[in-house]
Amino acid sequence: MLKSSSRQLTDWPVLLCSFRPLFLVTVLLAMLGIALWLGFLGLGMPLPPVPGGPLVWHAHELLLGFGLAAVAGFVLTAVPEFTATAPFGRRVGLTFVSLWLAARLTFWLSGPLGPWPAALCNLGFALALPLLLTPRLLGDPLRRQWGFFGGLSALALVTAGFYFDVLRGVYPMRWLHAGIGVLMVLIVVAMSRISIRIVNDAIEARRDAGHEVDEDYRARPPRRNLAIFCIALFSLGEWLA
């Protein structure tokens, strides 16, 4: 009976690709978060009593709740395609969604439960991504995926730093400011990979239509690397300040 129920769950079409369940929970969290935040600002409704207060709850759930789930959905689906490796199975997506839900529940209840359950669940989710993907990211002989490895590792570091400060009783907002910079870098890295695919597909379509196109498109690194450097430098300065 249990095996049958488990099989039905893993056969659910939402779990076909990892981005489906993870993008779905980001939408649900966004709607719930907006409702709770507007209720807090407009009606004085209480928010979950987390370490650091309402502003920390809001920023944490935007970055390490919504943002990290969206990143996970993207990389778990895109990295196998970028690295020409086998896609992850349905159980991977289900496992990450379950861990993400546990992370949300323990953080929202960190007032009565204390910070340790939230620290373990949220850091476990953040660390699971680079641990799972590192062999594929660093196994690319052309080193095209190292940006994803650095970004995912930095997100895990931000999560660890946040809870390190929480467990010491230190106001942890500096780590959430750093998380904004990390997400911006990941967006730059992801968009450079996506633009290569989209533009080259358009070039190939023109070739098929009989037009002469001399060469394929390649994203040139100098400006992209300068953007990443500037974002990282600003985030470091903000963190130190």
PDB file of C-alpha atoms in Angstrom:
ATOM      1  CA  MET A   1       0.000   0.000   0.000  1.00  0.00           C
ATOM      2  CA  LEU A   2       2.788   2.423   0.954  1.00  0.00           C
ATOM      3  CA  LYS A   3       4.778   1.473  -2.136  1.00  0.00           C
ATOM      4  CA  SER A   4       1.723   2.094  -4.327  1.00  0.00           C
ATOM      5  CA  SER A   5       1.151   5.546  -2.793  1.00  0.00           C
ATOM      6  CA  SER A   6       4.827   6.403  -3.199  1.00  0.00           C
ATOM      7  CA  ARG A   7       4.755   5.297  -6.831  1.00  0.00           C
ATOM      8  CA  GLN A   8       1.673   7.413  -7.532  1.00  0.00           C
ATOM      9  CA  LEU A   9       3.373  10.433  -5.972  1.00  0.00           C
ATOM     10  CA  THR A  10       6.582  10.099  -7.976  1.00  0.00           C
ATOM     11  CA  ASP A  11       4.536   9.573 -11.173  1.00  0.00           C
ATOM     12  CA  TRP A  12       2.775  12.926 -10.652  1.00  0.00           C
ATOM     13  CA  PRO A  13       3.346  15.051 -13.812  1.00  0.00           C
ATOM     14  CA  VAL A  14       4.426  18.050 -11.707  1.00  0.00           C
ATOM     15  CA  LEU A  15       7.551  16.060 -10.778  1.00  0.00           C
ATOM     16  CA  LEU A  16       8.492  15.309 -14.390  1.00  0.00           C
ATOM     17  CA  CYS A  17      11.194  18.036 -14.353  1.00  0.00           C
ATOM     18  CA  SER A  18      12.806  19.505 -11.260  1.00  0.00           C
ATOM     19  CA  PHE A  19      11.848  23.063 -12.144  1.00  0.00           C
ATOM     20  CA  ARG A  20       8.123  22.254 -12.051  1.00  0.00           C
ATOM     21  CA  PRO A  21       7.651  21.584  -8.322  1.00  0.00           C
ATOM     22  CA  LEU A  22      10.274  24.132  -7.265  1.00  0.00           C
ATOM     23  CA  PHE A  23       8.889  26.922  -9.444  1.00  0.00           C
ATOM     24  CA  LEU A  24       5.410  26.034  -8.191  1.00  0.00           C
ATOM     25  CA  VAL A  25       6.377  26.487  -4.546  1.00  0.00           C
ATOM     26  CA  THR A  26       8.084  29.800  -5.360  1.00  0.00           C
ATOM     27  CA  VAL A  27       4.783  31.080  -6.766  1.00  0.00           C
ATOM     28  CA  LEU A  28       2.869  29.884  -3.712  1.00  0.00           C
ATOM     29  CA  LEU A  29       5.408  31.435  -1.333  1.00  0.00           C
ATOM     30  CA  ALA A  30       5.314  34.703  -3.283  1.00  0.00           C
ATOM     31  CA  MET A  31       1.529  34.971  -2.964  1.00  0.00           C
ATOM     32  CA  LEU A  32       1.555  34.038   0.716  1.00  0.00           C
ATOM     33  CA  GLY A  33       4.497  36.324   1.468  1.00  0.00           C
ATOM     34  CA  ILE A  34       2.879  39.318  -0.221  1.00  0.00           C
ATOM     35  CA  ALA A  35      -0.376  38.742   1.681  1.00  0.00           C
ATOM     36  CA  LEU A  36       1.393  38.437   5.036  1.00  0.00           C
ATOM     37  CA  TRP A  37       3.660  41.441   4.421  1.00  0.00           C
ATOM     38  CA  LEU A  38       0.763  43.672   3.333  1.00  0.00           C
ATOM     39  CA  GLY A  39      -1.201  42.500   6.349  1.00  0.00           C
ATOM     40  CA  PHE A  40       1.722  43.409   8.579  1.00  0.00           C
ATOM     41  CA  LEU A  41       2.236  46.851   7.009  1.00  0.00           C
ATOM     42  CA  GLY A  42      -1.420  47.784   6.573  1.00  0.00           C
ATOM     43  CA  LEU A  43      -3.226  46.037   9.389  1.00  0.00           C
ATOM     44  CA  GLY A  44      -0.527  45.372  11.962  1.00  0.00           C
ATOM     45  CA  MET A  45      -0.933  41.599  11.656  1.00  0.00           C
ATOM     46  CA  PRO A  46       1.837  39.662  13.421  1.00  0.00           C
ATOM     47  CA  LEU A  47       4.484  37.861  11.395  1.00  0.00           C
ATOM     48  CA  PRO A  48       6.279  34.673  12.438  1.00  0.00           C
ATOM     49  CA  PRO A  49       8.514  35.521  15.440  1.00  0.00           C
ATOM     50  CA  VAL A  50      11.914  34.785  13.909  1.00  0.00           C
ATOM     51  CA  PRO A  51      15.342  35.948  15.162  1.00  0.00           C
ATOM     52  CA  GLY A  52      15.941  39.501  13.956  1.00  0.00           C
ATOM     53  CA  GLY A  53      12.294  40.472  13.640  1.00  0.00           C
ATOM     54  CA  PRO A  54       9.906  41.154  10.736  1.00  0.00           C
ATOM     55  CA  LEU A  55      12.423  42.708   8.329  1.00  0.00           C
ATOM     56  CA  VAL A  56      14.739  39.699   8.650  1.00  0.00           C
ATOM     57  CA  TRP A  57      11.798  37.347   8.059  1.00  0.00           C
ATOM     58  CA  HIS A  58      10.820  39.289   4.936  1.00  0.00           C
ATOM     59  CA  ALA A  59      14.340  39.423   3.468  1.00  0.00           C
ATOM     60  CA  HIS A  60      15.167  35.821   4.413  1.00  0.00           C
ATOM     61  CA  GLU A  61      12.058  34.456   2.718  1.00  0.00           C
ATOM     62  CA  LEU A  62      12.635  36.550  -0.399  1.00  0.00           C
ATOM     63  CA  LEU A  63      16.261  35.441  -0.767  1.00  0.00           C
ATOM     64  CA  LEU A  64      16.703  32.079   0.935  1.00  0.00           C
ATOM     65  CA  GLY A  65      13.098  30.977   0.488  1.00  0.00           C
ATOM     66  CA  PHE A  66      11.798  32.269  -2.847  1.00  0.00           C
ATOM     67  CA  GLY A  67      15.167  33.000  -4.472  1.00  0.00           C
ATOM     68  CA  LEU A  68      16.947  29.801  -3.505  1.00  0.00           C
ATOM     69  CA  ALA A  69      14.015  27.624  -4.600  1.00  0.00           C
ATOM     70  CA  ALA A  70      13.972  29.367  -7.987  1.00  0.00           C
ATOM     71  CA  VAL A  71      17.738  28.891  -8.356  1.00  0.00           C
ATOM     72  CA  ALA A  72      17.402  25.218  -7.433  1.00  0.00           C
ATOM     73  CA  GLY A  73      14.635  24.654  -9.975  1.00  0.00           C
ATOM     74  CA  PHE A  74      16.703  26.289 -12.704  1.00  0.00           C
ATOM     75  CA  VAL A  75      20.053  24.581 -12.075  1.00  0.00           C
ATOM     76  CA  LEU A  76      18.596  21.113 -11.468  1.00  0.00           C
ATOM     77  CA  THR A  77      16.949  21.338 -14.894  1.00  0.00           C
ATOM     78  CA  ALA A  78      19.512  23.359 -16.856  1.00  0.00           C
ATOM     79  CA  VAL A  79      22.821  21.906 -15.657  1.00  0.00           C
ATOM     80  CA  PRO A  80      22.166  18.416 -17.102  1.00  0.00           C
ATOM     81  CA  GLU A  81      21.411  20.082 -20.454  1.00  0.00           C
ATOM     82  CA  PHE A  82      24.399  22.434 -20.282  1.00  0.00           C
ATOM     83  CA  THR A  83      26.744  19.552 -19.421  1.00  0.00           C
ATOM     84  CA  ALA A  84      25.182  16.958 -21.764  1.00  0.00           C
ATOM     85  CA  THR A  85      24.521  14.608 -18.832  1.00  0.00           C
ATOM     86  CA  ALA A  86      21.481  12.606 -17.786  1.00  0.00           C
ATOM     87  CA  PRO A  87      18.573  14.569 -16.297  1.00  0.00           C
ATOM     88  CA  PHE A  88      17.779  14.161 -12.628  1.00  0.00           C
ATOM     89  CA  GLY A  89      14.903  11.841 -11.795  1.00  0.00           C
ATOM     90  CA  ARG A  90      11.593  12.736 -10.235  1.00  0.00           C
ATOM     91  CA  ARG A  91      12.771  11.757  -6.756  1.00  0.00           C
ATOM     92  CA  VAL A  92      15.412  14.495  -6.822  1.00  0.00           C
ATOM     93  CA  GLY A  93      12.796  17.195  -7.348  1.00  0.00           C
ATOM     94  CA  LEU A  94      10.554  15.660  -4.686  1.00  0.00           C
ATOM     95  CA  THR A  95      13.447  15.472  -2.217  1.00  0.00           C
ATOM     96  CA  PHE A  96      14.404  19.121  -2.725  1.00  0.00           C
ATOM     97  CA  VAL A  97      10.804  20.303  -2.385  1.00  0.00           C
ATOM     98  CA  SER A  98      10.395  18.292   0.829  1.00  0.00           C
ATOM     99  CA  LEU A  99      13.599  19.749   2.270  1.00  0.00           C
ATOM    100  CA  TRP A 100      12.545  23.243   1.197  1.00  0.00           C
ATOM    101  CA  LEU A 101       9.164  22.857   2.916  1.00  0.00           C
ATOM    102  CA  ALA A 102      10.879  21.641   6.073  1.00  0.00           C
ATOM    103  CA  ALA A 103      13.186  24.679   5.900  1.00  0.00           C
ATOM    104  CA  ARG A 104      10.237  27.060   5.580  1.00  0.00           C
ATOM    105  CA  LEU A 105       8.304  25.429   8.421  1.00  0.00           C
ATOM    106  CA  THR A 106      11.228  25.368  10.852  1.00  0.00           C
ATOM    107  CA  PHE A 107      12.205  28.965  10.075  1.00  0.00           C
ATOM    108  CA  TRP A 108       8.676  30.261  10.514  1.00  0.00           C
ATOM    109  CA  LEU A 109       8.465  28.373  13.823  1.00  0.00           C
ATOM    110  CA  SER A 110      11.967  29.307  14.948  1.00  0.00           C
ATOM    111  CA  GLY A 111      10.461  31.422  17.722  1.00  0.00           C
ATOM    112  CA  PRO A 112       9.045  28.471  19.696  1.00  0.00           C
ATOM    113  CA  LEU A 113      11.399  25.821  18.235  1.00  0.00           C
ATOM    114  CA  GLY A 114      14.631  27.793  18.474  1.00  0.00           C
ATOM    115  CA  PRO A 115      17.044  28.449  15.583  1.00  0.00           C
ATOM    116  CA  TRP A 116      18.745  25.047  15.329  1.00  0.00           C
ATOM    117  CA  PRO A 117      16.046  23.174  13.293  1.00  0.00           C
ATOM    118  CA  ALA A 118      15.836  26.079  10.819  1.00  0.00           C
ATOM    119  CA  ALA A 119      19.624  26.251  10.567  1.00  0.00           C
ATOM    120  CA  LEU A 120      19.930  22.533   9.807  1.00  0.00           C
ATOM    121  CA  CYS A 121      17.116  22.449   7.230  1.00  0.00           C
ATOM    122  CA  ASN A 122      17.985  25.678   5.400  1.00  0.00           C
ATOM    123  CA  LEU A 123      21.710  24.980   5.338  1.00  0.00           C
ATOM    124  CA  GLY A 124      21.021  21.398   4.273  1.00  0.00           C
ATOM    125  CA  PHE A 125      19.032  22.653   1.265  1.00  0.00           C
ATOM    126  CA  ALA A 126      21.679  25.229   0.331  1.00  0.00           C
ATOM    127  CA  LEU A 127      24.547  22.717   0.622  1.00  0.00           C
ATOM    128  CA  ALA A 128      22.737  19.917  -1.212  1.00  0.00           C
ATOM    129  CA  LEU A 129      22.753  21.890  -4.477  1.00  0.00           C
ATOM    130  CA  PRO A 130      26.538  22.326  -4.918  1.00  0.00           C
ATOM    131  CA  LEU A 131      27.202  18.850  -3.486  1.00  0.00           C
ATOM    132  CA  LEU A 132      24.893  17.237  -6.039  1.00  0.00           C
ATOM    133  CA  LEU A 133      25.968  19.365  -9.000  1.00  0.00           C
ATOM    134  CA  THR A 134      29.707  19.807  -8.412  1.00  0.00           C
ATOM    135  CA  PRO A 135      30.808  16.659 -10.350  1.00  0.00           C
ATOM    136  CA  ARG A 136      28.886  17.872 -13.412  1.00  0.00           C
ATOM    137  CA  LEU A 137      29.857  21.523 -13.083  1.00  0.00           C
ATOM    138  CA  LEU A 138      33.575  20.929 -12.606  1.00  0.00           C
ATOM    139  CA  GLY A 139      33.671  17.966 -14.985  1.00  0.00           C
ATOM    140  CA  ASP A 140      33.179  20.194 -18.035  1.00  0.00           C
ATOM    141  CA  PRO A 141      36.596  20.205 -19.774  1.00  0.00           C
ATOM    142  CA  LEU A 142      35.943  23.691 -21.182  1.00  0.00           C
ATOM    143  CA  ARG A 143      35.198  25.075 -17.699  1.00  0.00           C
ATOM    144  CA  ARG A 144      32.020  26.731 -18.921  1.00  0.00           C
ATOM    145  CA  GLN A 145      30.045  25.920 -15.755  1.00  0.00           C
ATOM    146  CA  TRP A 146      32.429  27.163 -13.082  1.00  0.00           C
ATOM    147  CA  GLY A 147      30.331  30.293 -12.612  1.00  0.00           C
ATOM    148  CA  PHE A 148      27.399  28.183 -11.438  1.00  0.00           C
ATOM    149  CA  PHE A 149      29.685  26.316  -9.040  1.00  0.00           C
ATOM    150  CA  GLY A 150      30.937  29.588  -7.556  1.00  0.00           C
ATOM    151  CA  GLY A 151      27.440  31.065  -7.279  1.00  0.00           C
ATOM    152  CA  LEU A 152      25.895  28.007  -5.640  1.00  0.00           C
ATOM    153  CA  SER A 153      28.817  27.711  -3.229  1.00  0.00           C
ATOM    154  CA  ALA A 154      28.454  31.409  -2.353  1.00  0.00           C
ATOM    155  CA  LEU A 155      24.737  30.935  -1.635  1.00  0.00           C
ATOM    156  CA  ALA A 156      25.593  28.078   0.716  1.00  0.00           C
ATOM    157  CA  LEU A 157      28.179  30.332   2.397  1.00  0.00           C
ATOM    158  CA  VAL A 158      25.602  33.122   2.790  1.00  0.00           C
ATOM    159  CA  THR A 159      23.138  30.676   4.374  1.00  0.00           C
ATOM    160  CA  ALA A 160      25.817  29.338   6.723  1.00  0.00           C
ATOM    161  CA  GLY A 161      26.883  32.874   7.685  1.00  0.00           C
ATOM    162  CA  PHE A 162      23.292  33.924   8.335  1.00  0.00           C
ATOM    163  CA  TYR A 163      22.674  31.078  10.769  1.00  0.00           C
ATOM    164  CA  PHE A 164      26.112  31.421  12.330  1.00  0.00           C
ATOM    165  CA  ASP A 165      25.161  34.963  13.326  1.00  0.00           C
ATOM    166  CA  VAL A 166      21.668  33.882  14.421  1.00  0.00           C
ATOM    167  CA  LEU A 167      23.033  31.143  16.661  1.00  0.00           C
ATOM    168  CA  ARG A 168      25.455  33.663  18.221  1.00  0.00           C
ATOM    169  CA  GLY A 169      22.654  36.152  18.835  1.00  0.00           C
ATOM    170  CA  VAL A 170      24.056  38.635  16.269  1.00  0.00           C
ATOM    171  CA  TYR A 171      21.785  40.587  13.911  1.00  0.00           C
ATOM    172  CA  PRO A 172      22.179  38.636  10.619  1.00  0.00           C
ATOM    173  CA  MET A 173      21.029  41.139   7.987  1.00  0.00           C
ATOM    174  CA  ARG A 174      24.533  41.624   6.512  1.00  0.00           C
ATOM    175  CA  TRP A 175      24.384  38.098   5.099  1.00  0.00           C
ATOM    176  CA  LEU A 176      21.065  38.775   3.381  1.00  0.00           C
ATOM    177  CA  HIS A 177      22.543  41.884   1.747  1.00  0.00           C
ATOM    178  CA  ALA A 178      25.375  39.667   0.509  1.00  0.00           C
ATOM    179  CA  GLY A 179      22.791  37.195  -0.770  1.00  0.00           C
ATOM    180  CA  ILE A 180      21.370  39.873  -3.080  1.00  0.00           C
ATOM    181  CA  GLY A 181      24.780  40.229  -4.717  1.00  0.00           C
ATOM    182  CA  VAL A 182      25.161  36.458  -5.100  1.00  0.00           C
ATOM    183  CA  LEU A 183      21.771  36.161  -6.792  1.00  0.00           C
ATOM    184  CA  MET A 184      22.674  39.035  -9.137  1.00  0.00           C
ATOM    185  CA  VAL A 185      25.885  37.233 -10.124  1.00  0.00           C
ATOM    186  CA  LEU A 186      23.962  34.008 -10.748  1.00  0.00           C
ATOM    187  CA  ILE A 187      21.535  35.912 -12.983  1.00  0.00           C
ATOM    188  CA  VAL A 188      24.461  37.259 -15.038  1.00  0.00           C
ATOM    189  CA  VAL A 189      25.965  33.767 -15.348  1.00  0.00           C
ATOM    190  CA  ALA A 190      22.642  32.140 -16.257  1.00  0.00           C
ATOM    191  CA  MET A 191      21.679  34.790 -18.801  1.00  0.00           C
ATOM    192  CA  SER A 192      25.035  34.493 -20.572  1.00  0.00           C
ATOM    193  CA  ARG A 193      24.460  30.746 -20.973  1.00  0.00           C
ATOM    194  CA  ILE A 194      20.850  31.216 -22.079  1.00  0.00           C
ATOM    195  CA  SER A 195      21.719  33.967 -24.566  1.00  0.00           C
ATOM    196  CA  ILE A 196      24.239  31.676 -26.280  1.00  0.00           C
ATOM    197  CA  ARG A 197      21.555  29.060 -26.822  1.00  0.00           C
ATOM    198  CA  ILE A 198      18.844  31.476 -27.986  1.00  0.00           C
ATOM    199  CA  VAL A 199      21.043  33.478 -30.376  1.00  0.00           C
ATOM    200  CA  ASN A 200      22.672  30.378 -31.871  1.00  0.00           C
ATOM    201  CA  ASP A 201      19.272  28.790 -32.418  1.00  0.00           C
ATOM    202  CA  ALA A 202      18.270  31.935 -34.328  1.00  0.00           C
ATOM    203  CA  ILE A 203      21.524  31.795 -36.335  1.00  0.00           C
ATOM    204  CA  GLU A 204      20.910  28.152 -37.191  1.00  0.00           C
ATOM    205  CA  ALA A 205      17.378  28.976 -38.315  1.00  0.00           C
ATOM    206  CA  ARG A 206      18.731  31.652 -40.668  1.00  0.00           C
ATOM    207  CA  ARG A 207      21.242  29.160 -42.082  1.00  0.00           C
ATOM    208  CA  ASP A 208      18.464  26.661 -42.673  1.00  0.00           C
ATOM    209  CA  ALA A 209      16.543  29.390 -44.486  1.00  0.00           C
ATOM    210  CA  GLY A 210      19.479  29.879 -46.884  1.00  0.00           C
ATOM    211  CA  HIS A 211      21.041  33.001 -45.358  1.00  0.00           C
ATOM    212  CA  GLU A 212      24.812  33.254 -45.003  1.00  0.00           C
ATOM    213  CA  VAL A 213      25.992  33.579 -41.408  1.00  0.00           C
ATOM    214  CA  ASP A 214      29.746  33.523 -40.899  1.00  0.00           C
ATOM    215  CA  GLU A 215      30.090  32.219 -37.345  1.00  0.00           C
ATOM    216  CA  ASP A 216      28.230  31.171 -34.240  1.00  0.00           C
ATOM    217  CA  TYR A 217      27.664  33.549 -31.354  1.00  0.00           C
ATOM    218  CA  ARG A 218      29.903  33.367 -28.299  1.00  0.00           C
ATOM    219  CA  ALA A 219      29.351  35.430 -25.145  1.00  0.00           C
ATOM    220  CA  ARG A 220      32.560  37.406 -24.681  1.00  0.00           C
ATOM    221  CA  PRO A 221      33.755  37.258 -21.064  1.00  0.00           C
ATOM    222  CA  PRO A 222      35.421  40.665 -20.414  1.00  0.00           C
ATOM    223  CA  ARG A 223      32.269  42.721 -19.818  1.00  0.00           C
ATOM    224  CA  ARG A 224      30.477  39.857 -18.101  1.00  0.00           C
ATOM    225  CA  ASN A 225      33.430  39.274 -15.786  1.00  0.00           C
ATOM    226  CA  LEU A 226      33.683  43.012 -15.095  1.00  0.00           C
ATOM    227  CA  ALA A 227      29.993  43.070 -14.114  1.00  0.00           C
ATOM    228  CA  ILE A 228      30.487  40.084 -11.809  1.00  0.00           C
ATOM    229  CA  PHE A 229      33.576  41.676 -10.274  1.00  0.00           C
ATOM    230  CA  CYS A 230      31.783  44.963  -9.605  1.00  0.00           C
ATOM    231  CA  ILE A 231      28.780  43.230  -8.023  1.00  0.00           C
ATOM    232  CA  ALA A 232      31.079  41.100  -5.846  1.00  0.00           C
ATOM    233  CA  LEU A 233      33.170  44.120  -4.812  1.00  0.00           C
ATOM    234  CA  PHE A 234      30.115  46.154  -3.860  1.00  0.00           C
ATOM    235  CA  SER A 235      28.608  43.219  -1.930  1.00  0.00           C
ATOM    236  CA  LEU A 236      31.853  42.688  -0.038  1.00  0.00           C
ATOM    237  CA  GLY A 237      32.072  46.380   0.839  1.00  0.00           C
ATOM    238  CA  GLU A 238      28.467  46.388   1.999  1.00  0.00           C
ATOM    239  CA  TRP A 239      29.067  43.260   4.097  1.00  0.00           C
ATOM    240  CA  LEU A 240      32.151  44.752   5.737  1.00  0.00           C
ATOM    241  CA  ALA A 241      30.304  47.989   6.476  1.00  0.00           C
TER     242      ALA A 241
END
